Amino acid sequence: MILSGREIEKAVRAGEIEIDPFDTRRLNPNSYNLRLHNKLLVYKDEVLDMKKPLQTQELEIPEDGLVLRPGRLYLGRTYERTATSHYVPMLEGRSSIGRLGLYIHVTAGFGDIGFSGYWTLEIQCIQPVKLYPMVEICQIYYHTIAGEYTPYQSGKYQNNTGIQPSLMYKDFTEED
């Protein structure tokens, strides 16, 4: 079951969901709008080798906007930090963003119960799009969970403080 906007607000007030900062004006009927921070990362490497740490370059999104180009992956992050050990968080782009041909996640819209931190966004566009800092770029919604579970505790992305490039190389061991 998906929580309604009113239930999200109740869960925030009860401490079952953390959204920091929280503003009731960003509540929707069954989600909450999250904003884009003013920084992006792009990979410097032409070929992204999943077994190796990748080099990145930081871009700042100026107040007057930054034009994103097709064929490039931009990593951003939400301005808001979220956490919950009671619900399964999910992330989707807003329809107004999608109608500009802007994708805000490649495959990482599914969150784990217990995740705490900022959401890294994998941003791509169909045609050039001018992007601005603090735009309400995506929405988070919450599912209830049935049965016993182990909360997410991975060291790779848990309690992050910034944009997280892929840390997949940590999944490979010397035995592989």
PDB file of C-alpha atoms in Angstrom:
ATOM      1  CA  MET A   1       0.000   0.000   0.000  1.00  0.00           C
ATOM      2  CA  ILE A   2       1.256   3.519  -0.838  1.00  0.00           C
ATOM      3  CA  LEU A   3       1.017   6.193   1.845  1.00  0.00           C
ATOM      4  CA  SER A   4      -1.149   9.224   1.119  1.00  0.00           C
ATOM      5  CA  GLY A   5       0.330  12.699   1.415  1.00  0.00           C
ATOM      6  CA  ARG A   6      -1.488  13.123   4.726  1.00  0.00           C
ATOM      7  CA  GLU A   7      -0.026   9.835   6.003  1.00  0.00           C
ATOM      8  CA  ILE A   8       3.461  10.940   4.890  1.00  0.00           C
ATOM      9  CA  GLU A   9       3.014  14.121   6.932  1.00  0.00           C
ATOM     10  CA  LYS A  10       1.809  12.116   9.969  1.00  0.00           C
ATOM     11  CA  ALA A  11       4.786   9.748   9.647  1.00  0.00           C
ATOM     12  CA  VAL A  12       7.189  12.712   9.447  1.00  0.00           C
ATOM     13  CA  ARG A  13       5.649  14.267  12.582  1.00  0.00           C
ATOM     14  CA  ALA A  14       5.829  10.867  14.362  1.00  0.00           C
ATOM     15  CA  GLY A  15       9.505  10.408  13.425  1.00  0.00           C
ATOM     16  CA  GLU A  16       8.822   7.355  11.232  1.00  0.00           C
ATOM     17  CA  ILE A  17       9.948   9.228   8.097  1.00  0.00           C
ATOM     18  CA  GLU A  18      12.630  11.902   7.984  1.00  0.00           C
ATOM     19  CA  ILE A  19      12.607  14.529   5.240  1.00  0.00           C
ATOM     20  CA  ASP A  20      15.007  17.351   6.021  1.00  0.00           C
ATOM     21  CA  PRO A  21      14.059  20.072   5.404  1.00  0.00           C
ATOM     22  CA  PHE A  22      10.329  19.304   5.353  1.00  0.00           C
ATOM     23  CA  ASP A  23       7.772  21.747   3.928  1.00  0.00           C
ATOM     24  CA  THR A  24       4.062  20.879   3.745  1.00  0.00           C
ATOM     25  CA  ARG A  25       3.809  22.885   0.475  1.00  0.00           C
ATOM     26  CA  ARG A  26       5.707  20.066  -1.261  1.00  0.00           C
ATOM     27  CA  LEU A  27       3.194  17.390  -0.245  1.00  0.00           C
ATOM     28  CA  ASN A  28       1.134  15.801  -3.021  1.00  0.00           C
ATOM     29  CA  PRO A  29      -1.878  13.469  -2.708  1.00  0.00           C
ATOM     30  CA  ASN A  30       0.457  10.442  -2.383  1.00  0.00           C
ATOM     31  CA  SER A  31       4.048  11.756  -2.578  1.00  0.00           C
ATOM     32  CA  TYR A  32       6.425  14.551  -1.608  1.00  0.00           C
ATOM     33  CA  ASN A  33       8.431  16.680  -4.073  1.00  0.00           C
ATOM     34  CA  LEU A  34      12.201  16.715  -3.592  1.00  0.00           C
ATOM     35  CA  ARG A  35      14.469  19.449  -4.961  1.00  0.00           C
ATOM     36  CA  LEU A  36      17.723  19.338  -6.905  1.00  0.00           C
ATOM     37  CA  HIS A  37      20.896  20.502  -5.171  1.00  0.00           C
ATOM     38  CA  ASN A  38      23.114  22.980  -7.045  1.00  0.00           C
ATOM     39  CA  LYS A  39      25.917  20.553  -7.944  1.00  0.00           C
ATOM     40  CA  LEU A  40      26.263  17.795 -10.566  1.00  0.00           C
ATOM     41  CA  LEU A  41      28.959  15.231 -11.285  1.00  0.00           C
ATOM     42  CA  VAL A  42      29.947  13.954 -14.725  1.00  0.00           C
ATOM     43  CA  TYR A  43      32.296  11.081 -15.425  1.00  0.00           C
ATOM     44  CA  LYS A  44      35.642  11.997 -16.995  1.00  0.00           C
ATOM     45  CA  ASP A  45      36.229   8.483 -18.348  1.00  0.00           C
ATOM     46  CA  GLU A  46      34.922   7.735 -21.849  1.00  0.00           C
ATOM     47  CA  VAL A  47      34.491   4.061 -20.958  1.00  0.00           C
ATOM     48  CA  LEU A  48      33.012   3.380 -17.536  1.00  0.00           C
ATOM     49  CA  ASP A  49      34.752   0.284 -16.137  1.00  0.00           C
ATOM     50  CA  MET A  50      32.575  -1.106 -13.352  1.00  0.00           C
ATOM     51  CA  LYS A  51      35.539  -2.841 -11.721  1.00  0.00           C
ATOM     52  CA  LYS A  52      37.423   0.436 -11.135  1.00  0.00           C
ATOM     53  CA  PRO A  53      36.837   3.677  -9.246  1.00  0.00           C
ATOM     54  CA  LEU A  54      35.787   6.316 -11.787  1.00  0.00           C
ATOM     55  CA  GLN A  55      37.044   9.870 -12.130  1.00  0.00           C
ATOM     56  CA  THR A  56      34.414  12.614 -11.922  1.00  0.00           C
ATOM     57  CA  GLN A  57      34.207  16.341 -12.477  1.00  0.00           C
ATOM     58  CA  GLU A  58      31.930  18.599 -10.441  1.00  0.00           C
ATOM     59  CA  LEU A  59      29.693  21.130 -12.166  1.00  0.00           C
ATOM     60  CA  GLU A  60      27.843  23.900 -10.373  1.00  0.00           C
ATOM     61  CA  ILE A  61      24.358  24.782 -11.562  1.00  0.00           C
ATOM     62  CA  PRO A  62      24.264  28.593 -11.578  1.00  0.00           C
ATOM     63  CA  GLU A  63      21.131  30.485 -10.560  1.00  0.00           C
ATOM     64  CA  ASP A  64      20.525  31.359 -14.234  1.00  0.00           C
ATOM     65  CA  GLY A  65      20.618  27.639 -15.155  1.00  0.00           C
ATOM     66  CA  LEU A  66      22.801  25.063 -16.857  1.00  0.00           C
ATOM     67  CA  VAL A  67      22.057  23.465 -20.231  1.00  0.00           C
ATOM     68  CA  LEU A  68      22.222  19.667 -20.137  1.00  0.00           C
ATOM     69  CA  ARG A  69      23.202  17.849 -23.330  1.00  0.00           C
ATOM     70  CA  PRO A  70      21.879  14.538 -24.673  1.00  0.00           C
ATOM     71  CA  GLY A  71      24.240  11.576 -24.614  1.00  0.00           C
ATOM     72  CA  ARG A  72      25.728  12.532 -21.260  1.00  0.00           C
ATOM     73  CA  LEU A  73      24.996  11.142 -17.812  1.00  0.00           C
ATOM     74  CA  TYR A  74      24.770  13.746 -15.071  1.00  0.00           C
ATOM     75  CA  LEU A  75      24.738  12.702 -11.434  1.00  0.00           C
ATOM     76  CA  GLY A  76      22.888  15.018  -9.083  1.00  0.00           C
ATOM     77  CA  ARG A  77      21.450  14.741  -5.639  1.00  0.00           C
ATOM     78  CA  THR A  78      18.388  15.790  -3.789  1.00  0.00           C
ATOM     79  CA  TYR A  79      18.583  18.867  -1.593  1.00  0.00           C
ATOM     80  CA  GLU A  80      16.570  17.028   1.038  1.00  0.00           C
ATOM     81  CA  ARG A  81      17.974  14.199   3.120  1.00  0.00           C
ATOM     82  CA  THR A  82      15.537  11.357   3.786  1.00  0.00           C
ATOM     83  CA  ALA A  83      15.458   8.354   6.089  1.00  0.00           C
ATOM     84  CA  THR A  84      12.974   5.733   7.233  1.00  0.00           C
ATOM     85  CA  SER A  85      13.160   2.352   8.869  1.00  0.00           C
ATOM     86  CA  HIS A  86       9.379   1.909   8.693  1.00  0.00           C
ATOM     87  CA  TYR A  87       8.540   2.207   4.965  1.00  0.00           C
ATOM     88  CA  VAL A  88       9.986   1.389   1.544  1.00  0.00           C
ATOM     89  CA  PRO A  89      10.908   4.673  -0.189  1.00  0.00           C
ATOM     90  CA  MET A  90      10.474   5.000  -3.961  1.00  0.00           C
ATOM     91  CA  LEU A  91      11.562   7.829  -6.245  1.00  0.00           C
ATOM     92  CA  GLU A  92      10.057   8.978  -9.543  1.00  0.00           C
ATOM     93  CA  GLY A  93      10.425  11.976 -11.771  1.00  0.00           C
ATOM     94  CA  ARG A  94       7.689  14.558 -11.798  1.00  0.00           C
ATOM     95  CA  SER A  95       5.448  14.522 -14.873  1.00  0.00           C
ATOM     96  CA  SER A  96       6.356  18.121 -15.749  1.00  0.00           C
ATOM     97  CA  ILE A  97      10.042  17.107 -15.771  1.00  0.00           C
ATOM     98  CA  GLY A  98       9.304  14.023 -17.900  1.00  0.00           C
ATOM     99  CA  ARG A  99       7.417  16.139 -20.424  1.00  0.00           C
ATOM    100  CA  LEU A 100      10.672  18.019 -21.019  1.00  0.00           C
ATOM    101  CA  GLY A 101      12.359  14.727 -21.948  1.00  0.00           C
ATOM    102  CA  LEU A 102      14.366  14.731 -18.731  1.00  0.00           C
ATOM    103  CA  TYR A 103      14.969  11.438 -16.905  1.00  0.00           C
ATOM    104  CA  ILE A 104      15.927  11.712 -13.252  1.00  0.00           C
ATOM    105  CA  HIS A 105      16.890   8.091 -12.644  1.00  0.00           C
ATOM    106  CA  VAL A 106      18.182   5.392 -14.945  1.00  0.00           C
ATOM    107  CA  THR A 107      17.230   2.391 -12.786  1.00  0.00           C
ATOM    108  CA  ALA A 108      17.701   3.530  -9.216  1.00  0.00           C
ATOM    109  CA  GLY A 109      14.218   4.653  -8.212  1.00  0.00           C
ATOM    110  CA  PHE A 110      13.743   1.798  -5.766  1.00  0.00           C
ATOM    111  CA  GLY A 111      14.898   2.493  -2.227  1.00  0.00           C
ATOM    112  CA  ASP A 112      15.578   0.138   0.627  1.00  0.00           C
ATOM    113  CA  ILE A 113      13.876   0.292   3.968  1.00  0.00           C
ATOM    114  CA  GLY A 114      16.483   1.673   6.358  1.00  0.00           C
ATOM    115  CA  PHE A 115      18.235   3.907   3.781  1.00  0.00           C
ATOM    116  CA  SER A 116      19.361   7.234   5.227  1.00  0.00           C
ATOM    117  CA  GLY A 117      20.927   9.988   3.124  1.00  0.00           C
ATOM    118  CA  TYR A 118      20.549  12.034  -0.013  1.00  0.00           C
ATOM    119  CA  TRP A 119      19.220  10.450  -3.200  1.00  0.00           C
ATOM    120  CA  THR A 120      21.672  10.399  -6.087  1.00  0.00           C
ATOM    121  CA  LEU A 121      19.872  11.154  -9.340  1.00  0.00           C
ATOM    122  CA  GLU A 122      21.041   9.704 -12.680  1.00  0.00           C
ATOM    123  CA  ILE A 123      19.947  12.508 -14.994  1.00  0.00           C
ATOM    124  CA  GLN A 124      19.694  12.259 -18.794  1.00  0.00           C
ATOM    125  CA  CYS A 125      17.847  14.305 -21.397  1.00  0.00           C
ATOM    126  CA  ILE A 126      16.347  13.658 -24.857  1.00  0.00           C
ATOM    127  CA  GLN A 127      17.230  17.123 -26.163  1.00  0.00           C
ATOM    128  CA  PRO A 128      19.060  20.059 -24.569  1.00  0.00           C
ATOM    129  CA  VAL A 129      17.283  21.181 -21.385  1.00  0.00           C
ATOM    130  CA  LYS A 130      18.115  24.137 -19.156  1.00  0.00           C
ATOM    131  CA  LEU A 131      18.144  23.013 -15.528  1.00  0.00           C
ATOM    132  CA  TYR A 132      18.042  25.187 -12.412  1.00  0.00           C
ATOM    133  CA  PRO A 133      19.123  24.589  -8.805  1.00  0.00           C
ATOM    134  CA  MET A 134      16.405  23.932  -6.222  1.00  0.00           C
ATOM    135  CA  VAL A 135      13.843  22.902  -8.865  1.00  0.00           C
ATOM    136  CA  GLU A 136      11.344  20.331  -7.593  1.00  0.00           C
ATOM    137  CA  ILE A 137      12.747  17.575  -9.789  1.00  0.00           C
ATOM    138  CA  CYS A 138      11.331  14.347  -8.390  1.00  0.00           C
ATOM    139  CA  GLN A 139       8.884  12.895  -5.934  1.00  0.00           C
ATOM    140  CA  ILE A 140       9.346  10.370  -3.187  1.00  0.00           C
ATOM    141  CA  TYR A 141       6.570   8.035  -2.123  1.00  0.00           C
ATOM    142  CA  TYR A 142       6.389   5.300   0.477  1.00  0.00           C
ATOM    143  CA  HIS A 143       5.109   1.729   0.520  1.00  0.00           C
ATOM    144  CA  THR A 144       4.270  -0.292   3.598  1.00  0.00           C
ATOM    145  CA  ILE A 145       6.160  -3.550   3.981  1.00  0.00           C
ATOM    146  CA  ALA A 146       4.806  -6.946   5.036  1.00  0.00           C
ATOM    147  CA  GLY A 147       6.762  -9.628   6.841  1.00  0.00           C
ATOM    148  CA  GLU A 148      10.084  -9.650   8.634  1.00  0.00           C
ATOM    149  CA  TYR A 149      12.919  -7.684   7.072  1.00  0.00           C
ATOM    150  CA  THR A 150      16.485  -6.593   7.638  1.00  0.00           C
ATOM    151  CA  PRO A 151      16.935  -2.818   7.214  1.00  0.00           C
ATOM    152  CA  TYR A 152      19.455  -1.521   4.680  1.00  0.00           C
ATOM    153  CA  GLN A 153      22.830  -0.977   6.306  1.00  0.00           C
ATOM    154  CA  SER A 154      25.273  -1.101   3.371  1.00  0.00           C
ATOM    155  CA  GLY A 155      28.376   0.985   3.829  1.00  0.00           C
ATOM    156  CA  LYS A 156      28.489   1.907   0.143  1.00  0.00           C
ATOM    157  CA  TYR A 157      25.768   4.533   0.051  1.00  0.00           C
ATOM    158  CA  GLN A 158      24.330   4.698   3.571  1.00  0.00           C
ATOM    159  CA  ASN A 159      24.543   8.072   5.348  1.00  0.00           C
ATOM    160  CA  ASN A 160      26.065   9.753   2.304  1.00  0.00           C
ATOM    161  CA  THR A 161      26.680  13.495   2.366  1.00  0.00           C
ATOM    162  CA  GLY A 162      26.953  14.252  -1.333  1.00  0.00           C
ATOM    163  CA  ILE A 163      26.522  12.940  -4.859  1.00  0.00           C
ATOM    164  CA  GLN A 164      27.527   9.300  -5.045  1.00  0.00           C
ATOM    165  CA  PRO A 165      29.180   8.021  -8.227  1.00  0.00           C
ATOM    166  CA  SER A 166      28.953   4.292  -8.812  1.00  0.00           C
ATOM    167  CA  LEU A 167      30.748   2.279  -6.169  1.00  0.00           C
ATOM    168  CA  MET A 168      30.103  -0.979  -7.984  1.00  0.00           C
ATOM    169  CA  TYR A 169      33.836  -1.726  -8.032  1.00  0.00           C
ATOM    170  CA  LYS A 170      33.462  -2.542  -4.311  1.00  0.00           C
ATOM    171  CA  ASP A 171      31.258  -5.498  -5.280  1.00  0.00           C
ATOM    172  CA  PHE A 172      34.214  -7.162  -6.993  1.00  0.00           C
ATOM    173  CA  THR A 173      36.762  -9.003  -4.883  1.00  0.00           C
ATOM    174  CA  GLU A 174      40.241 -10.268  -5.680  1.00  0.00           C
ATOM    175  CA  GLU A 175      38.820 -13.796  -5.855  1.00  0.00           C
ATOM    176  CA  ASP A 176      36.687 -12.740  -8.848  1.00  0.00           C
TER     177      ASP A 176
END
